[in-house]
Amino acid sequence: MQKGQAKKELKKQLSDLFKSMDFVNKNFLDSEKLGKKEFHMFFNIYQQLGLAWEFLGLQCRHWDGYQKTKDKEETCKICGKVKGVNDFYILLPQKGPKKLGAKVKPNSKKTFEIKKDAEIVNDTIDFYGALVNVDVHNSYKSSVLGKGINIAAERIVTVKEENVECHIDERVIHIRLRDRDRKPGGKRYGGFPWEIKKKDLRHFPVIFDFNEKYRFLGLTILK
Ligand SMILES: [Zn+2]
């Protein structure tokens, strides 16, 4: 659907909904003649219309800007939502690329006393069976292992697909095979290729990509 048409349609749906809400409010919720049971029924209808408002509002991109209310809040001219208040739900299009959140990076030079205050986002999505986690935080003080250390500000992206886990931060790309044979607490070694004997290197199904100047371009791991 075209943007203009989507906006027009949404405006109409919202305006009809607001009329229904006003109608229930004026004629039933304000009425003193209603019995307790009836009042409760209309109260529920009003709540359900409120839920419809919340879901319809998810489609609104607040195209026409905001207006100031008597309480000095800014509300969207179309959907009436208060500016800056987070939605409880997220709406994603069925077709086309899905975008969830804007790209965020650490945004402060400060070291926070507690982890929670340093957190910018730490969210996970299960996308058709692949898990993606984005963890972005500013620097904070941690007392893991009984010692006070400063955890650096970082943006860490982790992707998990079956037994492969890929961790990307600003300094390192780490790929871990979550091998079922790997025993917990078992030893793990690491080394640059030139530190490992050629006969041992043959165990590793890794191919390096590089250009004519031996600049590293990537690698392939055969499963
Ligand atoms: Zn809006």
Coordinates of C-alpha atoms and ligand atoms in Angstrom, one line a residue:
M1 CA 0.0 0.0 0.0
Q2 CA 1.2 3.5 -0.8
K3 CA 2.2 5.7 2.1
G4 CA -0.5 8.3 1.3
Q5 CA -3.2 5.7 1.1
A6 CA -2.1 3.9 4.3
K7 CA -2.2 7.2 6.1
K8 CA -5.6 8.1 4.8
E9 CA -7.0 4.7 5.8
L10 CA -5.5 4.8 9.2
K11 CA -6.8 8.3 9.9
K12 CA -10.3 7.1 9.0
Q13 CA -10.1 4.0 11.2
L14 CA -8.8 6.0 14.1
S15 CA -11.4 8.7 13.7
D16 CA -14.2 6.1 13.7
L17 CA -12.6 4.4 16.7
F18 CA -12.4 7.7 18.7
K19 CA -16.1 8.3 17.8
S20 CA -17.0 4.9 19.2
M21 CA -15.0 5.5 22.4
D22 CA -16.6 8.9 22.9
F23 CA -20.1 7.4 22.4
V24 CA -19.5 4.6 25.0
N25 CA -18.0 7.1 27.3
K26 CA -20.8 9.7 27.1
N27 CA -23.8 7.4 26.9
F28 CA -22.9 4.6 29.2
L29 CA -19.9 5.2 31.4
D30 CA -21.2 8.6 32.5
S31 CA -24.7 7.4 32.9
E32 CA -25.9 7.0 36.5
K33 CA -29.0 5.0 35.5
L34 CA -26.9 1.9 34.7
G35 CA -26.8 -1.1 37.0
K36 CA -23.5 -2.4 38.2
K37 CA -23.5 -5.3 35.8
E38 CA -24.3 -3.2 32.8
F39 CA -21.8 -0.6 33.8
H40 CA -19.1 -3.3 33.9
M41 CA -20.1 -4.5 30.4
F42 CA -19.6 -1.0 29.0
F43 CA -16.5 -0.5 30.9
N44 CA -15.1 -3.7 29.3
I45 CA -16.2 -2.5 25.8
Y46 CA -14.3 0.7 26.5
Q47 CA -11.2 -1.2 27.5
Q48 CA -11.4 -3.3 24.4
L49 CA -11.7 -0.2 22.2
G50 CA -8.6 1.1 24.0
L51 CA -6.8 -2.1 23.0
A52 CA -7.8 -1.5 19.4
W53 CA -6.5 2.0 19.7
E54 CA -3.1 0.7 20.9
F55 CA -2.9 -1.8 17.9
L56 CA -4.0 0.7 15.3
G57 CA -1.6 3.3 16.7
L58 CA 1.3 0.9 15.9
Q59 CA 0.8 1.6 12.2
C60 CA 1.0 5.3 12.7
R61 CA 4.3 7.0 11.8
H62 CA 3.1 10.3 13.3
W63 CA 3.3 11.9 9.9
D64 CA 1.5 15.1 10.8
G65 CA 3.6 15.8 13.9
Y66 CA 2.5 16.5 17.5
Q67 CA 0.3 19.0 19.3
K68 CA 0.6 20.2 22.9
T69 CA -2.1 19.2 25.3
K70 CA -3.4 21.0 28.4
D71 CA -1.1 18.8 30.5
K72 CA 1.8 20.1 28.5
E73 CA 2.4 16.7 26.9
E74 CA 2.9 16.3 23.1
T75 CA 0.5 14.0 21.4
C76 CA 0.4 12.8 17.8
K77 CA -2.2 14.7 15.7
I78 CA -3.3 11.4 14.1
C79 CA -3.2 8.6 16.7
G80 CA -3.1 10.7 19.9
K81 CA -0.1 8.8 21.4
V82 CA 2.1 10.7 23.7
K83 CA 5.5 11.6 22.2
G84 CA 8.4 9.5 23.4
V85 CA 6.4 6.9 25.2
N86 CA 7.4 3.4 24.3
D87 CA 4.9 1.0 22.7
F88 CA 4.2 -2.2 24.4
Y89 CA 4.0 -4.1 21.1
I90 CA 6.0 -4.0 17.9
L91 CA 4.5 -4.1 14.5
L92 CA 6.4 -5.7 11.6
P93 CA 5.4 -5.9 8.0
Q94 CA 4.6 -9.4 6.7
K95 CA 6.3 -8.7 3.4
G96 CA 9.6 -7.0 2.7
P97 CA 12.6 -6.3 5.0
K98 CA 11.8 -6.1 8.7
K99 CA 13.4 -3.3 10.7
L100 CA 13.4 -3.5 14.5
G101 CA 15.0 -0.6 16.3
A102 CA 17.7 1.9 15.1
K103 CA 21.4 1.1 15.2
V104 CA 22.8 2.1 18.6
K105 CA 26.4 2.4 19.9
P106 CA 27.8 3.3 23.3
N107 CA 26.9 7.0 23.9
S108 CA 28.7 8.0 27.1
K109 CA 32.3 8.3 28.3
K110 CA 31.2 7.8 31.8
T111 CA 31.7 4.6 33.8
F112 CA 28.5 3.8 35.5
E113 CA 28.3 2.3 39.0
I114 CA 25.8 -0.4 38.1
K115 CA 25.3 -2.4 34.9
K116 CA 21.6 -1.6 34.6
D117 CA 22.4 2.1 34.3
A118 CA 25.0 1.5 31.6
E119 CA 22.7 -0.6 29.5
I120 CA 21.4 0.8 26.2
V121 CA 19.9 -2.3 24.7
N122 CA 20.1 -6.0 25.3
D123 CA 17.5 -7.7 23.2
T124 CA 17.1 -11.0 21.4
I125 CA 15.0 -12.1 18.5
D126 CA 14.4 -15.6 17.3
F127 CA 14.1 -15.2 13.6
Y128 CA 12.9 -18.3 11.8
G129 CA 15.1 -20.4 14.1
A130 CA 18.2 -18.2 14.1
L131 CA 18.9 -16.3 17.3
V132 CA 20.2 -12.8 17.2
N133 CA 21.2 -10.8 20.3
V134 CA 22.3 -7.2 20.4
D135 CA 24.0 -6.0 23.6
V136 CA 25.0 -2.4 23.7
H137 CA 26.2 -0.8 26.9
N138 CA 28.4 2.0 28.2
S139 CA 31.2 1.3 30.6
Y140 CA 30.3 0.0 34.1
K141 CA 31.9 -1.2 37.3
S142 CA 31.6 -4.9 37.9
S143 CA 32.6 -7.0 40.8
V144 CA 32.8 -10.4 39.1
L145 CA 35.3 -12.8 40.7
G146 CA 35.3 -10.6 43.8
K147 CA 37.5 -7.9 42.2
G148 CA 36.2 -4.5 41.1
I149 CA 36.9 -4.1 37.3
N150 CA 35.6 -1.7 34.7
I151 CA 33.7 -3.3 31.9
A152 CA 34.4 -1.4 28.6
A153 CA 31.6 0.3 26.7
E154 CA 30.7 -2.1 23.8
R155 CA 28.4 -3.1 21.1
I156 CA 28.2 -6.9 20.9
V157 CA 26.2 -8.8 18.3
T158 CA 25.7 -12.6 18.7
V159 CA 24.2 -14.9 16.1
K160 CA 23.4 -18.5 16.9
E161 CA 22.4 -21.0 14.2
E162 CA 22.3 -24.6 15.2
N163 CA 25.7 -25.5 16.7
V164 CA 27.5 -22.3 15.4
E165 CA 27.7 -19.2 17.5
C166 CA 29.2 -16.0 16.0
H167 CA 30.2 -13.1 18.3
I168 CA 31.0 -9.7 16.8
D169 CA 32.2 -6.7 18.8
E170 CA 34.3 -3.7 18.0
R171 CA 37.6 -5.6 18.3
V172 CA 37.0 -9.3 17.7
I173 CA 34.9 -11.7 15.6
H174 CA 34.7 -15.0 17.3
I175 CA 33.1 -18.1 15.9
R176 CA 32.5 -20.9 18.2
L177 CA 31.3 -24.4 17.3
R178 CA 29.2 -25.7 20.1
D179 CA 30.4 -29.2 19.6
R180 CA 28.4 -31.8 21.5
D181 CA 31.7 -33.6 22.1
R182 CA 33.2 -30.6 23.9
K183 CA 33.3 -31.5 27.5
P184 CA 32.5 -28.7 30.0
G185 CA 35.7 -27.6 31.7
G186 CA 37.8 -29.3 29.0
K187 CA 41.0 -27.6 27.8
R188 CA 41.0 -25.2 25.0
Y189 CA 44.0 -23.9 23.1
G190 CA 44.4 -21.1 20.6
G191 CA 47.1 -19.8 18.4
F192 CA 48.0 -17.9 15.2
P193 CA 48.4 -20.3 12.2
W194 CA 52.2 -19.7 12.1
E195 CA 52.5 -20.9 15.7
I196 CA 50.9 -24.3 14.9
K197 CA 52.8 -27.1 13.2
K198 CA 51.8 -27.9 9.6
K199 CA 50.8 -31.5 10.5
D200 CA 48.4 -30.1 13.2
L201 CA 47.0 -27.4 11.0
R202 CA 45.7 -30.2 8.7
H203 CA 43.0 -30.9 11.3
F204 CA 41.4 -27.5 10.8
P205 CA 38.9 -27.2 7.9
V206 CA 39.6 -23.5 7.4
I207 CA 40.3 -21.6 4.2
F208 CA 41.7 -18.1 4.3
D209 CA 40.6 -15.5 1.7
F210 CA 43.3 -13.0 0.8
N211 CA 44.3 -10.7 -2.1
E212 CA 47.5 -10.6 -4.1
K213 CA 49.2 -8.5 -1.3
Y214 CA 48.2 -11.1 1.3
R215 CA 45.7 -8.8 2.8
F216 CA 43.2 -10.9 4.8
L217 CA 39.7 -10.8 3.3
G218 CA 37.8 -13.4 5.3
L219 CA 37.7 -17.1 6.0
T220 CA 35.6 -20.1 5.3
I221 CA 35.0 -22.9 7.7
L222 CA 33.9 -26.2 6.2
K223 CA 31.4 -28.0 8.4
Ligands
ZN1 ZN 0.7 8.8 15.6

